[in-house]
Amino acid sequence: MLRRPFLAFTIAGFALCAPAGFAQSAPPAMQAQVIAPDAVLGARAPELRALLGAMGLYDILAIMAAEGRESAPDLEADMFPGQGGAAWMAVVAGIYATDKMTAAFEAALPVERLSDADIASLRAFFESDLGARIAAGEIAARQAFLDPSHEQIATDLAEERAAQNHPRIAQLTEFNIVNDLVERNVSGALNANFAFYMGLSDGGAFAAPIPEEMMLAQVWDQEAAIRAETVQWLLAYQTLAYEDLSDADMAAYIALSRSAAGQAINASLFAAFDIVFNAISHDLGRAAAGFIAGEDT
């Protein structure tokens, strides 16, 4: 149910510039939300927070934050080579601060989509032996993928099994269809990339204003590549994450995903992730614009 934030930042065809008077603050619509004490999930929905803990969501968020921080050098190399250094690393570390991401995720989570009965049934599953093993496998695989060599090994194994029509690939494909993981990830990535372009534009990175329809066209050009990467990554990640599960275990997880409660938690998680990563992408774009302009942020 948990996704990788795919961000395929490219700015081909857009002229960048170093404008005078670069604004340091985010526009009002994108300012960070102040989380009121009663908005903290543990206070307003403790049973839901316990469910997310059992699912390993908070561990996954911490790993996602680490993934984001580790992406900083690549983004610098693509957009403003040699101009970022420690200052850029510090900016990205702030954007991908684990506590900030966690608070934003909890604030964005549509609590009303989940009934008490949904939460209770999901907790019963994820607090069982099977649920605990699923959560542990997902966390361990995500952690392992911080090392590209481990991701490559899992990718090779998934591709080998796909070529052999291995039964597990069929189960993983069914799991992804039931949870609509490919479409949700592709849509989320495209929206996040558009938010990144908007951040660049709001930060004054372009030599001339870029119409939104041009940005949308540029983003849409990435769809096929993002879709292919999404399918490949999901199967590789799931191959590793669920390697210790039996076919019966995997079938039980698919059945949970197909249930009303499973569909509700999946939709809720993606809704929150979309809000969080669109904001992060906009912040990254805006911050990158400052370095493209040759100014500190």
Coordinates of C-alpha atoms in Angstrom, one line a residue:
M1 CA 0.0 0.0 0.0
L2 CA 3.0 2.3 0.4
R3 CA 4.5 4.0 -2.5
R4 CA 7.8 5.3 -3.6
P5 CA 7.8 9.0 -4.5
F6 CA 8.8 9.0 -8.2
L7 CA 10.1 12.4 -9.2
A8 CA 11.5 12.7 -12.7
F9 CA 12.6 16.3 -12.8
T10 CA 13.5 17.6 -16.2
I11 CA 13.4 21.1 -17.6
A12 CA 14.3 20.4 -21.2
G13 CA 13.0 23.2 -23.5
F14 CA 12.6 25.8 -20.7
A15 CA 15.1 28.7 -20.6
L16 CA 16.5 29.3 -17.1
C17 CA 17.8 32.6 -15.9
A18 CA 19.2 34.3 -12.8
P19 CA 16.6 36.9 -12.0
A20 CA 17.3 39.9 -9.7
G21 CA 15.4 40.1 -6.4
F22 CA 14.7 36.4 -5.9
A23 CA 12.0 35.9 -3.3
Q24 CA 13.1 33.7 -0.4
S25 CA 9.7 32.8 1.0
A26 CA 7.1 30.5 -0.4
P27 CA 3.9 31.9 -1.9
P28 CA 1.0 32.1 0.6
A29 CA -0.8 29.0 -0.9
M30 CA 2.3 26.8 -0.3
Q31 CA 3.3 28.1 3.1
A32 CA 3.8 25.3 5.6
Q33 CA 0.7 24.6 7.7
V34 CA 1.0 25.1 11.4
I35 CA -0.2 22.0 13.1
A36 CA -2.5 22.9 16.1
P37 CA -2.2 20.6 19.1
D38 CA -5.7 19.1 18.6
A39 CA -4.7 18.3 15.0
V40 CA -2.0 15.8 16.0
L41 CA -3.2 12.4 15.0
G42 CA -2.5 10.8 18.3
A43 CA -4.9 13.2 20.0
R44 CA -7.7 13.2 17.4
A45 CA -7.6 9.6 16.2
P46 CA -5.4 7.5 18.5
E47 CA -6.8 4.2 17.2
L48 CA -5.8 5.2 13.6
R49 CA -2.4 6.3 14.7
A50 CA -1.9 2.9 16.4
L51 CA -2.9 1.3 13.1
L52 CA -0.4 3.3 11.2
G53 CA 2.3 2.3 13.7
A54 CA 1.4 -1.3 13.3
M55 CA 1.6 -1.0 9.5
G56 CA 5.1 0.5 9.8
L57 CA 4.0 3.8 8.2
Y58 CA 6.2 5.9 10.5
D59 CA 9.3 3.8 9.7
I60 CA 8.5 4.1 6.0
L61 CA 8.1 7.9 6.3
A62 CA 11.6 8.1 7.9
I63 CA 13.1 6.1 5.0
M64 CA 11.3 8.3 2.4
A65 CA 12.8 11.3 4.1
A66 CA 16.2 9.7 3.8
E67 CA 15.6 8.9 0.1
G68 CA 14.7 12.5 -0.4
R69 CA 17.9 13.8 1.3
E70 CA 20.0 11.4 -0.7
S71 CA 18.5 12.7 -3.9
A72 CA 20.0 16.2 -3.4
P73 CA 23.3 15.7 -5.2
D74 CA 21.6 14.2 -8.3
L75 CA 19.2 17.1 -8.5
E76 CA 22.0 19.6 -8.1
A77 CA 24.0 17.9 -10.8
D78 CA 21.0 18.0 -13.2
M79 CA 20.0 21.6 -12.6
F80 CA 22.8 23.7 -11.2
P81 CA 26.1 21.7 -11.3
G82 CA 28.6 22.8 -8.6
Q83 CA 26.4 25.7 -7.4
G84 CA 24.7 24.0 -4.4
G85 CA 27.2 22.4 -2.1
A86 CA 26.5 22.3 1.6
A87 CA 23.9 25.1 1.4
W88 CA 21.8 23.0 -1.0
M89 CA 22.2 19.9 1.1
A90 CA 21.0 21.8 4.1
V91 CA 18.0 23.1 2.2
V92 CA 17.0 19.7 1.1
A93 CA 17.5 18.2 4.5
G94 CA 15.1 20.8 5.9
I95 CA 12.5 20.0 3.3
Y96 CA 12.8 16.3 3.9
A97 CA 13.0 16.5 7.7
T98 CA 11.3 13.4 9.1
D99 CA 9.4 15.2 11.8
K100 CA 8.1 17.8 9.4
M101 CA 7.0 15.1 6.9
T102 CA 5.3 13.1 9.6
A103 CA 3.4 16.1 10.9
A104 CA 2.3 17.0 7.4
F105 CA 1.2 13.5 6.6
E106 CA -0.9 13.2 9.7
A107 CA -2.5 16.6 9.1
A108 CA -3.3 15.6 5.5
L109 CA -4.7 12.2 6.3
P110 CA -8.5 12.1 5.6
V111 CA -9.5 10.5 8.9
E112 CA -13.2 10.7 8.0
R113 CA -12.7 8.1 5.2
L114 CA -12.1 5.4 7.8
S115 CA -14.8 4.1 10.1
D116 CA -14.2 2.7 13.5
A117 CA -15.0 -0.8 12.1
D118 CA -12.4 -0.3 9.3
I119 CA -9.7 0.6 11.7
A120 CA -10.5 -2.2 14.1
S121 CA -10.4 -4.8 11.3
L122 CA -7.2 -3.4 9.9
R123 CA -5.5 -3.3 13.3
A124 CA -6.5 -7.0 13.9
F125 CA -4.7 -7.9 10.7
F126 CA -1.6 -5.8 11.1
E127 CA -1.2 -6.7 14.8
S128 CA -1.4 -10.4 14.0
D129 CA 1.7 -12.5 13.3
L130 CA 1.2 -12.2 9.5
G131 CA 0.5 -8.5 9.6
A132 CA 3.6 -7.9 11.6
R133 CA 5.7 -9.9 9.2
I134 CA 4.3 -8.0 6.2
A135 CA 5.1 -4.6 7.8
A136 CA 8.6 -5.8 8.8
G137 CA 9.2 -7.0 5.3
E138 CA 8.1 -3.7 3.7
I139 CA 10.3 -1.7 6.1
A140 CA 13.3 -3.9 5.5
A141 CA 13.0 -3.9 1.8
R142 CA 12.5 -0.1 1.7
Q143 CA 15.6 0.3 3.9
A144 CA 17.6 -2.1 1.7
F145 CA 16.7 -0.1 -1.4
L146 CA 18.7 2.9 -0.1
D147 CA 21.6 0.8 -1.4
P148 CA 21.3 0.8 -5.2
S149 CA 23.0 -2.6 -5.4
H150 CA 20.3 -4.2 -3.3
E151 CA 17.6 -2.7 -5.5
Q152 CA 19.4 -4.0 -8.6
I153 CA 19.5 -7.5 -7.2
A154 CA 15.8 -7.4 -6.4
T155 CA 15.1 -6.0 -9.9
D156 CA 17.0 -8.8 -11.5
L157 CA 15.2 -11.4 -9.5
A158 CA 11.8 -9.9 -10.3
E159 CA 12.6 -9.8 -14.0
E160 CA 13.9 -13.4 -14.0
R161 CA 10.7 -14.6 -12.3
A162 CA 8.6 -12.6 -14.7
A163 CA 10.3 -14.3 -17.6
Q164 CA 9.6 -17.7 -16.0
N165 CA 5.9 -16.9 -15.3
H166 CA 6.6 -17.5 -11.6
P167 CA 3.4 -17.7 -9.6
R168 CA 4.5 -14.9 -7.2
I169 CA 4.7 -12.4 -10.1
A170 CA 1.0 -13.2 -10.8
Q171 CA 0.2 -12.6 -7.2
L172 CA 2.1 -9.3 -7.1
T173 CA 0.4 -8.2 -10.3
E174 CA -3.0 -9.0 -8.8
F175 CA -2.0 -7.1 -5.6
N176 CA -1.1 -4.1 -7.7
I177 CA -4.3 -4.2 -9.6
V178 CA -6.5 -4.5 -6.5
N179 CA -4.7 -1.6 -4.9
D180 CA -4.5 0.4 -8.2
L181 CA -0.8 1.0 -7.3
V182 CA 0.5 1.6 -10.8
E183 CA -2.1 4.2 -11.7
R184 CA -2.0 5.9 -8.3
N185 CA 1.8 6.1 -8.4
V186 CA 1.9 7.4 -12.0
S187 CA -0.7 10.0 -11.2
G188 CA 1.1 11.1 -8.0
A189 CA 4.4 11.4 -9.8
L190 CA 3.0 13.5 -12.6
N191 CA 1.3 15.8 -10.1
A192 CA 4.4 16.1 -8.1
N193 CA 6.5 16.9 -11.1
F194 CA 4.0 19.6 -12.1
A195 CA 4.3 21.0 -8.6
F196 CA 8.1 21.1 -9.0
Y197 CA 7.7 23.1 -12.2
M198 CA 5.4 25.5 -10.5
G199 CA 7.9 25.9 -7.7
L200 CA 10.6 26.7 -10.3
S201 CA 8.3 29.2 -11.9
D202 CA 7.2 30.8 -8.6
G203 CA 10.9 31.1 -7.7
G204 CA 11.7 32.9 -10.9
A205 CA 13.9 30.2 -12.5
F206 CA 12.7 30.8 -16.1
A207 CA 13.9 33.6 -18.4
A208 CA 10.3 34.3 -19.3
P209 CA 6.9 33.2 -17.8
I210 CA 6.0 29.6 -18.8
P211 CA 2.3 29.0 -19.5
E212 CA 0.9 26.2 -17.3
E213 CA -0.2 24.3 -20.4
M214 CA 3.4 24.1 -21.5
M215 CA 4.4 22.8 -18.1
L216 CA 1.6 20.2 -18.3
A217 CA 2.7 19.1 -21.7
Q218 CA 6.3 18.7 -20.5
V219 CA 5.1 16.7 -17.5
W220 CA 2.9 14.5 -19.6
D221 CA 5.8 13.7 -21.9
Q222 CA 7.3 11.8 -18.9
E223 CA 4.2 9.6 -18.4
A224 CA 5.5 6.5 -20.3
A225 CA 8.9 6.5 -18.7
I226 CA 7.4 7.0 -15.2
R227 CA 4.9 4.2 -15.8
A228 CA 7.6 1.8 -16.9
E229 CA 9.8 2.7 -13.9
T230 CA 6.8 2.3 -11.6
V231 CA 6.0 -1.2 -12.8
Q232 CA 9.6 -2.2 -12.5
W233 CA 10.2 -0.7 -9.1
L234 CA 7.0 -2.1 -7.6
L235 CA 7.7 -5.6 -8.6
A236 CA 11.3 -5.4 -7.5
Y237 CA 10.4 -3.9 -4.1
Q238 CA 7.5 -6.4 -3.5
T239 CA 9.6 -9.3 -4.5
L240 CA 12.0 -8.5 -1.7
A241 CA 9.4 -7.3 0.8
Y242 CA 7.2 -10.4 0.5
E243 CA 9.9 -13.0 -0.1
D244 CA 9.3 -14.7 3.2
L245 CA 5.5 -14.9 2.7
S246 CA 3.9 -18.1 1.5
D247 CA 1.4 -18.0 -1.4
A248 CA -1.3 -18.4 1.2
D249 CA 0.0 -15.4 3.2
M250 CA 0.1 -13.3 0.0
A251 CA -3.4 -14.3 -0.8
A252 CA -4.6 -13.2 2.6
Y253 CA -2.9 -9.8 2.1
I254 CA -4.6 -9.5 -1.3
A255 CA -8.0 -10.4 0.3
L256 CA -7.5 -7.6 2.9
S257 CA -6.6 -5.2 0.2
R258 CA -9.8 -6.1 -1.7
S259 CA -12.0 -5.5 1.4
A260 CA -13.8 -2.3 2.1
A261 CA -11.4 -1.5 4.9
G262 CA -8.4 -2.2 2.7
Q263 CA -9.6 0.0 0.0
A264 CA -10.4 2.8 2.5
I265 CA -6.9 2.8 4.1
N266 CA -5.2 2.6 0.7
A267 CA -7.2 5.6 -0.7
S268 CA -6.5 7.5 2.5
L269 CA -2.8 6.9 2.5
F270 CA -2.5 8.0 -1.1
A271 CA -4.5 11.1 -0.5
A272 CA -2.2 12.1 2.2
F273 CA 1.0 11.2 0.3
D274 CA -0.2 13.3 -2.7
I275 CA -0.6 16.4 -0.5
V276 CA 2.7 15.9 1.2
F277 CA 4.8 15.2 -1.9
N278 CA 3.1 17.9 -4.0
A279 CA 4.1 20.4 -1.3
I280 CA 7.6 18.9 -1.0
S281 CA 8.0 19.1 -4.8
H282 CA 6.9 22.7 -4.9
D283 CA 9.3 23.6 -2.1
L284 CA 12.2 21.8 -3.9
G285 CA 11.4 23.7 -7.1
R286 CA 11.3 27.0 -5.4
A287 CA 14.5 26.3 -3.5
A288 CA 16.2 25.1 -6.7
A289 CA 15.2 28.3 -8.4
G290 CA 17.3 30.3 -5.9
F291 CA 20.4 28.2 -6.7
I292 CA 19.7 28.5 -10.4
A293 CA 19.6 32.3 -9.9
G294 CA 22.9 32.0 -8.1
E295 CA 21.6 33.2 -4.7
D296 CA 21.6 31.5 -1.3
T297 CA 18.3 30.3 0.0

